[in-house]
Amino acid sequence: QITLKESGPTLVKPTQTLTLTCTFSGFSLSTSGVGVAWIRQPPGKALEWLALIYWDDDKRYSPSLKSRLTITKDTSKNQVVLTMTNVDPVDTATYYCVHILGKSGAFDIWGQGTMVTVSS
Amino acid sequence: DIRMTQSPSTLSASVGDRVSITCRASQSISSWLAWYQQKPGKAPKLLIYKASSLESGVPSRFSGSGSGTEFTLTISSLQPDDFATYYCHQYNSYWTFGQGTKVEIK
């Protein structure tokens, strides 16, 4: 059974760096075809894809946020980490980590999400 | 960026109704489209992938169709558990979502 769980701060001040960790089980990020993505959802709004990392360390970023995002993986710990620099109140959202199978796959299994508020 | 536009934004329906949600892509995405269901306070759940393939465990009253730029999610007989928000999602070029369609009780 595949599960993913997000962790990180619930409150961050503007201009700070946000670091979120996805800890997963039931699969390995060293297995061919596997990937993990980060997706966010501001309160009452739609979903927005942020970043994705594949088993082969191929990394993709949202063009509009690319300069602020870094995604990394630690295969031995079954973790994926997303950092977002220079946060702003508009970054207030629920952040989800999501499993994807294949470079032409849909987001099939989602974590429960973690709410992050950006406020001074 | 490929933009995804869903219609309607809100849909009022009754239990037993047949309902359809449309999703249009700003350029062709072949069949690289998925549909998700989201309930308040919960993560989205994958219903349909590759435009018309039903995810394992999803009831057969859900179906998807379309290709290119126009897609449809149909619920053949709406059940109480189906009142939720639905999102389309393209994964042909990067990954983008529609703005969502809320299915509410009439």
PDB file of C-alpha atoms in Angstrom:
ATOM      1  CA  GLN A   1       0.000   0.000   0.000  1.00  0.00           C
ATOM      2  CA  ILE A   2       1.400   3.361  -1.046  1.00  0.00           C
ATOM      3  CA  THR A   3       1.156   6.234   1.404  1.00  0.00           C
ATOM      4  CA  LEU A   4       2.641   9.726   1.437  1.00  0.00           C
ATOM      5  CA  LYS A   5       2.719  12.247   4.257  1.00  0.00           C
ATOM      6  CA  GLU A   6       3.733  15.881   4.163  1.00  0.00           C
ATOM      7  CA  SER A   7       5.445  17.670   7.041  1.00  0.00           C
ATOM      8  CA  GLY A   8       6.763  21.143   7.665  1.00  0.00           C
ATOM      9  CA  PRO A   9       5.948  24.439   9.364  1.00  0.00           C
ATOM     10  CA  THR A  10       2.370  25.619   9.594  1.00  0.00           C
ATOM     11  CA  LEU A  11       3.354  29.303   9.770  1.00  0.00           C
ATOM     12  CA  VAL A  12       6.115  31.060   7.862  1.00  0.00           C
ATOM     13  CA  LYS A  13       6.963  34.754   7.731  1.00  0.00           C
ATOM     14  CA  PRO A  14       7.134  36.656   4.446  1.00  0.00           C
ATOM     15  CA  THR A  15      10.548  36.539   2.717  1.00  0.00           C
ATOM     16  CA  GLN A  16      11.532  33.373   4.603  1.00  0.00           C
ATOM     17  CA  THR A  17      12.305  30.020   3.014  1.00  0.00           C
ATOM     18  CA  LEU A  18       9.732  27.246   3.300  1.00  0.00           C
ATOM     19  CA  THR A  19      10.959  23.650   3.527  1.00  0.00           C
ATOM     20  CA  LEU A  20       8.484  20.804   3.168  1.00  0.00           C
ATOM     21  CA  THR A  21       9.235  17.100   3.491  1.00  0.00           C
ATOM     22  CA  CYS A  22       7.297  14.241   1.924  1.00  0.00           C
ATOM     23  CA  THR A  23       7.857  10.886   3.624  1.00  0.00           C
ATOM     24  CA  PHE A  24       6.473   7.943   1.731  1.00  0.00           C
ATOM     25  CA  SER A  25       6.115   4.183   1.958  1.00  0.00           C
ATOM     26  CA  GLY A  26       5.044   1.366  -0.297  1.00  0.00           C
ATOM     27  CA  PHE A  27       7.370   2.288  -3.163  1.00  0.00           C
ATOM     28  CA  SER A  28      10.957   3.273  -3.844  1.00  0.00           C
ATOM     29  CA  LEU A  29      12.181   6.334  -5.707  1.00  0.00           C
ATOM     30  CA  SER A  30      14.966   4.192  -7.108  1.00  0.00           C
ATOM     31  CA  THR A  31      12.427   2.119  -9.066  1.00  0.00           C
ATOM     32  CA  SER A  32      12.223   2.910 -12.760  1.00  0.00           C
ATOM     33  CA  GLY A  33       9.186   4.973 -13.698  1.00  0.00           C
ATOM     34  CA  VAL A  34       8.395   6.354 -10.261  1.00  0.00           C
ATOM     35  CA  GLY A  35       8.076  10.038  -9.437  1.00  0.00           C
ATOM     36  CA  VAL A  36       6.876  12.344  -6.671  1.00  0.00           C
ATOM     37  CA  ALA A  37       5.303  15.732  -7.250  1.00  0.00           C
ATOM     38  CA  TRP A  38       4.318  18.712  -5.127  1.00  0.00           C
ATOM     39  CA  ILE A  39       0.964  20.370  -5.761  1.00  0.00           C
ATOM     40  CA  ARG A  40      -0.646  23.174  -3.782  1.00  0.00           C
ATOM     41  CA  GLN A  41      -4.134  24.564  -3.306  1.00  0.00           C
ATOM     42  CA  PRO A  42      -4.822  28.014  -1.833  1.00  0.00           C
ATOM     43  CA  PRO A  43      -7.952  28.139   0.334  1.00  0.00           C
ATOM     44  CA  GLY A  44     -11.049  27.909  -1.870  1.00  0.00           C
ATOM     45  CA  LYS A  45      -9.011  27.848  -5.056  1.00  0.00           C
ATOM     46  CA  ALA A  46      -7.833  25.387  -7.687  1.00  0.00           C
ATOM     47  CA  LEU A  47      -4.883  23.015  -7.710  1.00  0.00           C
ATOM     48  CA  GLU A  48      -1.474  24.173  -8.912  1.00  0.00           C
ATOM     49  CA  TRP A  49       1.418  21.879  -9.823  1.00  0.00           C
ATOM     50  CA  LEU A  50       4.767  23.068  -8.431  1.00  0.00           C
ATOM     51  CA  ALA A  51       7.544  20.533  -8.999  1.00  0.00           C
ATOM     52  CA  LEU A  52       8.252  16.896  -9.735  1.00  0.00           C
ATOM     53  CA  ILE A  53      11.218  14.557  -9.360  1.00  0.00           C
ATOM     54  CA  TYR A  54      11.641  11.173 -11.026  1.00  0.00           C
ATOM     55  CA  TRP A  55      13.558   8.049 -10.065  1.00  0.00           C
ATOM     56  CA  ASP A  56      16.371   9.059 -12.448  1.00  0.00           C
ATOM     57  CA  ASP A  57      16.716  12.475 -10.736  1.00  0.00           C
ATOM     58  CA  ASP A  58      14.990  14.220 -13.654  1.00  0.00           C
ATOM     59  CA  LYS A  59      13.471  17.356 -12.117  1.00  0.00           C
ATOM     60  CA  ARG A  60      10.673  19.541 -13.479  1.00  0.00           C
ATOM     61  CA  TYR A  61       9.480  22.885 -12.159  1.00  0.00           C
ATOM     62  CA  SER A  62       6.498  25.125 -12.772  1.00  0.00           C
ATOM     63  CA  PRO A  63       7.807  27.814 -15.145  1.00  0.00           C
ATOM     64  CA  SER A  64       6.169  30.574 -13.099  1.00  0.00           C
ATOM     65  CA  LEU A  65       7.852  29.452  -9.844  1.00  0.00           C
ATOM     66  CA  LYS A  66      11.044  27.857 -11.112  1.00  0.00           C
ATOM     67  CA  SER A  67      13.377  30.517  -9.704  1.00  0.00           C
ATOM     68  CA  ARG A  68      12.050  29.938  -6.167  1.00  0.00           C
ATOM     69  CA  LEU A  69      11.772  26.147  -6.024  1.00  0.00           C
ATOM     70  CA  THR A  70      14.172  23.286  -5.404  1.00  0.00           C
ATOM     71  CA  ILE A  71      13.147  19.631  -5.222  1.00  0.00           C
ATOM     72  CA  THR A  72      15.435  16.868  -3.991  1.00  0.00           C
ATOM     73  CA  LYS A  73      15.120  13.230  -3.030  1.00  0.00           C
ATOM     74  CA  ASP A  74      16.730  11.022  -0.409  1.00  0.00           C
ATOM     75  CA  THR A  75      16.145   7.499  -1.613  1.00  0.00           C
ATOM     76  CA  SER A  76      17.559   5.910   1.535  1.00  0.00           C
ATOM     77  CA  LYS A  77      15.083   7.803   3.736  1.00  0.00           C
ATOM     78  CA  ASN A  78      12.136   7.536   1.322  1.00  0.00           C
ATOM     79  CA  GLN A  79      11.792  11.300   1.356  1.00  0.00           C
ATOM     80  CA  VAL A  80      11.343  14.155  -1.102  1.00  0.00           C
ATOM     81  CA  VAL A  81      12.025  17.714   0.004  1.00  0.00           C
ATOM     82  CA  LEU A  82      10.672  20.910  -1.552  1.00  0.00           C
ATOM     83  CA  THR A  83      12.142  24.286  -0.713  1.00  0.00           C
ATOM     84  CA  MET A  84      10.488  27.550  -1.684  1.00  0.00           C
ATOM     85  CA  THR A  85      12.397  30.773  -1.191  1.00  0.00           C
ATOM     86  CA  ASN A  86      11.127  34.278  -0.518  1.00  0.00           C
ATOM     87  CA  VAL A  87       7.581  33.262   0.449  1.00  0.00           C
ATOM     88  CA  ASP A  88       4.680  35.695   0.265  1.00  0.00           C
ATOM     89  CA  PRO A  89       1.145  35.624   1.692  1.00  0.00           C
ATOM     90  CA  VAL A  90      -0.076  34.423  -1.737  1.00  0.00           C
ATOM     91  CA  ASP A  91       1.852  31.199  -1.056  1.00  0.00           C
ATOM     92  CA  THR A  92      -0.606  30.381   1.725  1.00  0.00           C
ATOM     93  CA  ALA A  93      -2.039  27.014   0.708  1.00  0.00           C
ATOM     94  CA  THR A  94      -2.403  23.341   1.426  1.00  0.00           C
ATOM     95  CA  TYR A  95       0.630  21.571  -0.023  1.00  0.00           C
ATOM     96  CA  TYR A  96       0.277  17.996  -1.255  1.00  0.00           C
ATOM     97  CA  CYS A  97       2.897  15.457  -2.237  1.00  0.00           C
ATOM     98  CA  VAL A  98       1.725  13.006  -4.854  1.00  0.00           C
ATOM     99  CA  HIS A  99       2.910   9.740  -6.406  1.00  0.00           C
ATOM    100  CA  ILE A 100       3.171   9.441 -10.163  1.00  0.00           C
ATOM    101  CA  LEU A 101       3.945   6.308 -12.140  1.00  0.00           C
ATOM    102  CA  GLY A 102       5.717   6.830 -15.411  1.00  0.00           C
ATOM    103  CA  LYS A 103       6.726   9.951 -17.293  1.00  0.00           C
ATOM    104  CA  SER A 104       3.296   9.856 -18.927  1.00  0.00           C
ATOM    105  CA  GLY A 105       1.300   9.104 -15.824  1.00  0.00           C
ATOM    106  CA  ALA A 106      -1.403  10.900 -13.884  1.00  0.00           C
ATOM    107  CA  PHE A 107      -1.088  11.795 -10.209  1.00  0.00           C
ATOM    108  CA  ASP A 108      -2.510   8.614  -8.768  1.00  0.00           C
ATOM    109  CA  ILE A 109      -1.930   8.657  -4.994  1.00  0.00           C
ATOM    110  CA  TRP A 110      -2.019  11.798  -2.861  1.00  0.00           C
ATOM    111  CA  GLY A 111      -0.839  12.617   0.617  1.00  0.00           C
ATOM    112  CA  GLN A 112      -3.278  14.166   3.082  1.00  0.00           C
ATOM    113  CA  GLY A 113      -1.771  17.631   2.589  1.00  0.00           C
ATOM    114  CA  THR A 114      -0.280  20.151   4.973  1.00  0.00           C
ATOM    115  CA  MET A 115      -1.595  23.698   5.429  1.00  0.00           C
ATOM    116  CA  VAL A 116       1.007  26.448   5.348  1.00  0.00           C
ATOM    117  CA  THR A 117       0.165  30.039   6.230  1.00  0.00           C
ATOM    118  CA  VAL A 118       2.474  32.887   5.259  1.00  0.00           C
ATOM    119  CA  SER A 119       1.973  35.816   7.578  1.00  0.00           C
ATOM    120  CA  SER A 120       3.991  38.225   9.654  1.00  0.00           C
TER     121      SER A 120
ATOM    122  CA  ASP B   1       1.317  26.884 -20.556  1.00  0.00           C
ATOM    123  CA  ILE B   2      -1.663  24.785 -21.549  1.00  0.00           C
ATOM    124  CA  ARG B   3      -4.809  26.267 -20.031  1.00  0.00           C
ATOM    125  CA  MET B   4      -7.687  24.046 -18.948  1.00  0.00           C
ATOM    126  CA  THR B   5     -11.189  25.511 -18.813  1.00  0.00           C
ATOM    127  CA  GLN B   6     -14.008  23.635 -17.116  1.00  0.00           C
ATOM    128  CA  SER B   7     -17.713  24.247 -17.468  1.00  0.00           C
ATOM    129  CA  PRO B   8     -19.905  24.762 -15.651  1.00  0.00           C
ATOM    130  CA  SER B   9     -18.251  26.148 -12.518  1.00  0.00           C
ATOM    131  CA  THR B  10     -21.186  24.954 -10.431  1.00  0.00           C
ATOM    132  CA  LEU B  11     -23.733  22.291 -11.238  1.00  0.00           C
ATOM    133  CA  SER B  12     -26.920  21.719  -9.230  1.00  0.00           C
ATOM    134  CA  ALA B  13     -28.351  18.238  -9.558  1.00  0.00           C
ATOM    135  CA  SER B  14     -30.426  15.621  -7.786  1.00  0.00           C
ATOM    136  CA  VAL B  15     -29.650  12.052  -6.788  1.00  0.00           C
ATOM    137  CA  GLY B  16     -30.163   9.826  -9.806  1.00  0.00           C
ATOM    138  CA  ASP B  17     -29.451  12.548 -12.371  1.00  0.00           C
ATOM    139  CA  ARG B  18     -27.046  12.045 -15.240  1.00  0.00           C
ATOM    140  CA  VAL B  19     -24.488  14.848 -15.121  1.00  0.00           C
ATOM    141  CA  SER B  20     -21.680  15.908 -17.429  1.00  0.00           C
ATOM    142  CA  ILE B  21     -18.735  18.234 -16.925  1.00  0.00           C
ATOM    143  CA  THR B  22     -16.742  19.618 -19.845  1.00  0.00           C
ATOM    144  CA  CYS B  23     -13.048  20.442 -19.924  1.00  0.00           C
ATOM    145  CA  ARG B  24     -11.384  22.276 -22.801  1.00  0.00           C
ATOM    146  CA  ALA B  25      -7.650  22.532 -23.371  1.00  0.00           C
ATOM    147  CA  SER B  26      -6.050  25.597 -24.980  1.00  0.00           C
ATOM    148  CA  GLN B  27      -4.165  23.270 -27.348  1.00  0.00           C
ATOM    149  CA  SER B  28      -4.263  19.596 -28.205  1.00  0.00           C
ATOM    150  CA  ILE B  29      -3.268  17.256 -25.384  1.00  0.00           C
ATOM    151  CA  SER B  30      -4.097  14.011 -27.208  1.00  0.00           C
ATOM    152  CA  SER B  31      -5.624  11.811 -24.478  1.00  0.00           C
ATOM    153  CA  TRP B  32      -3.359  12.934 -21.645  1.00  0.00           C
ATOM    154  CA  LEU B  33      -6.180  14.007 -19.384  1.00  0.00           C
ATOM    155  CA  ALA B  34      -7.253  12.929 -15.913  1.00  0.00           C
ATOM    156  CA  TRP B  35     -10.243  13.690 -13.707  1.00  0.00           C
ATOM    157  CA  TYR B  36     -10.174  14.013  -9.920  1.00  0.00           C
ATOM    158  CA  GLN B  37     -12.850  14.239  -7.234  1.00  0.00           C
ATOM    159  CA  GLN B  38     -12.218  16.358  -4.148  1.00  0.00           C
ATOM    160  CA  LYS B  39     -14.337  16.596  -1.022  1.00  0.00           C
ATOM    161  CA  PRO B  40     -13.964  19.417   1.527  1.00  0.00           C
ATOM    162  CA  GLY B  41     -10.828  19.077   3.635  1.00  0.00           C
ATOM    163  CA  LYS B  42      -9.634  16.046   1.694  1.00  0.00           C
ATOM    164  CA  ALA B  43      -7.013  15.377  -0.949  1.00  0.00           C
ATOM    165  CA  PRO B  44      -8.139  14.867  -4.541  1.00  0.00           C
ATOM    166  CA  LYS B  45      -8.874  11.327  -5.678  1.00  0.00           C
ATOM    167  CA  LEU B  46      -8.042  10.054  -9.159  1.00  0.00           C
ATOM    168  CA  LEU B  47     -11.137   8.886 -11.050  1.00  0.00           C
ATOM    169  CA  ILE B  48     -10.170   8.745 -14.719  1.00  0.00           C
ATOM    170  CA  TYR B  49      -6.802   8.766 -16.507  1.00  0.00           C
ATOM    171  CA  LYS B  50      -5.831   8.876 -20.158  1.00  0.00           C
ATOM    172  CA  ALA B  51      -9.188  10.528 -20.868  1.00  0.00           C
ATOM    173  CA  SER B  52     -11.337   7.407 -20.541  1.00  0.00           C
ATOM    174  CA  SER B  53      -9.591   4.799 -18.362  1.00  0.00           C
ATOM    175  CA  LEU B  54     -11.317   4.147 -15.048  1.00  0.00           C
ATOM    176  CA  GLU B  55      -8.977   4.036 -12.048  1.00  0.00           C
ATOM    177  CA  SER B  56      -9.146   0.817 -10.062  1.00  0.00           C
ATOM    178  CA  GLY B  57     -11.878   0.869  -7.423  1.00  0.00           C
ATOM    179  CA  VAL B  58     -13.803   3.780  -8.951  1.00  0.00           C
ATOM    180  CA  PRO B  59     -17.516   3.045  -9.538  1.00  0.00           C
ATOM    181  CA  SER B  60     -18.516   2.364 -13.122  1.00  0.00           C
ATOM    182  CA  ARG B  61     -21.068   5.203 -13.066  1.00  0.00           C
ATOM    183  CA  PHE B  62     -18.087   7.483 -13.737  1.00  0.00           C
ATOM    184  CA  SER B  63     -16.873   7.669 -17.317  1.00  0.00           C
ATOM    185  CA  GLY B  64     -14.640   9.914 -19.373  1.00  0.00           C
ATOM    186  CA  SER B  65     -14.496  10.707 -23.058  1.00  0.00           C
ATOM    187  CA  GLY B  66     -12.813  13.002 -25.541  1.00  0.00           C
ATOM    188  CA  SER B  67      -9.459  13.668 -27.120  1.00  0.00           C
ATOM    189  CA  GLY B  68      -7.515  16.589 -28.501  1.00  0.00           C
ATOM    190  CA  THR B  69      -8.982  19.675 -26.843  1.00  0.00           C
ATOM    191  CA  GLU B  70     -12.420  18.701 -25.585  1.00  0.00           C
ATOM    192  CA  PHE B  71     -13.197  16.225 -22.827  1.00  0.00           C
ATOM    193  CA  THR B  72     -16.188  15.175 -20.751  1.00  0.00           C
ATOM    194  CA  LEU B  73     -16.668  13.537 -17.372  1.00  0.00           C
ATOM    195  CA  THR B  74     -20.059  11.876 -17.010  1.00  0.00           C
ATOM    196  CA  ILE B  75     -21.713  10.477 -13.912  1.00  0.00           C
ATOM    197  CA  SER B  76     -24.500   8.222 -15.141  1.00  0.00           C
ATOM    198  CA  SER B  77     -26.623   8.266 -11.971  1.00  0.00           C
ATOM    199  CA  LEU B  78     -25.566  10.737  -9.309  1.00  0.00           C
ATOM    200  CA  GLN B  79     -25.222   9.258  -5.830  1.00  0.00           C
ATOM    201  CA  PRO B  80     -25.122  11.092  -2.456  1.00  0.00           C
ATOM    202  CA  ASP B  81     -21.386  10.394  -2.192  1.00  0.00           C
ATOM    203  CA  ASP B  82     -20.746  12.157  -5.523  1.00  0.00           C
ATOM    204  CA  PHE B  83     -21.463  15.695  -4.323  1.00  0.00           C
ATOM    205  CA  ALA B  84     -17.985  17.172  -4.494  1.00  0.00           C
ATOM    206  CA  THR B  85     -15.697  19.313  -6.642  1.00  0.00           C
ATOM    207  CA  TYR B  86     -14.230  17.811  -9.801  1.00  0.00           C
ATOM    208  CA  TYR B  87     -11.008  18.862 -11.520  1.00  0.00           C
ATOM    209  CA  CYS B  88      -9.621  18.023 -14.917  1.00  0.00           C
ATOM    210  CA  HIS B  89      -5.854  17.815 -15.328  1.00  0.00           C
ATOM    211  CA  GLN B  90      -3.649  17.698 -18.414  1.00  0.00           C
ATOM    212  CA  TYR B  91      -0.289  15.950 -18.380  1.00  0.00           C
ATOM    213  CA  ASN B  92       0.691  16.274 -22.026  1.00  0.00           C
ATOM    214  CA  SER B  93       3.033  19.208 -21.448  1.00  0.00           C
ATOM    215  CA  TYR B  94       3.951  19.952 -17.863  1.00  0.00           C
ATOM    216  CA  TRP B  95       0.924  19.626 -15.594  1.00  0.00           C
ATOM    217  CA  THR B  96      -2.029  21.992 -15.277  1.00  0.00           C
ATOM    218  CA  PHE B  97      -5.503  21.773 -13.759  1.00  0.00           C
ATOM    219  CA  GLY B  98      -8.885  23.196 -14.540  1.00  0.00           C
ATOM    220  CA  GLN B  99     -10.522  25.614 -12.121  1.00  0.00           C
ATOM    221  CA  GLY B 100     -12.925  22.987 -10.795  1.00  0.00           C
ATOM    222  CA  THR B 101     -16.635  22.204 -11.020  1.00  0.00           C
ATOM    223  CA  LYS B 102     -18.652  21.996  -7.836  1.00  0.00           C
ATOM    224  CA  VAL B 103     -21.512  19.495  -7.980  1.00  0.00           C
ATOM    225  CA  GLU B 104     -24.080  20.492  -5.399  1.00  0.00           C
ATOM    226  CA  ILE B 105     -27.458  19.236  -4.276  1.00  0.00           C
ATOM    227  CA  LYS B 106     -30.378  20.782  -6.104  1.00  0.00           C
TER     228      LYS B 106
END
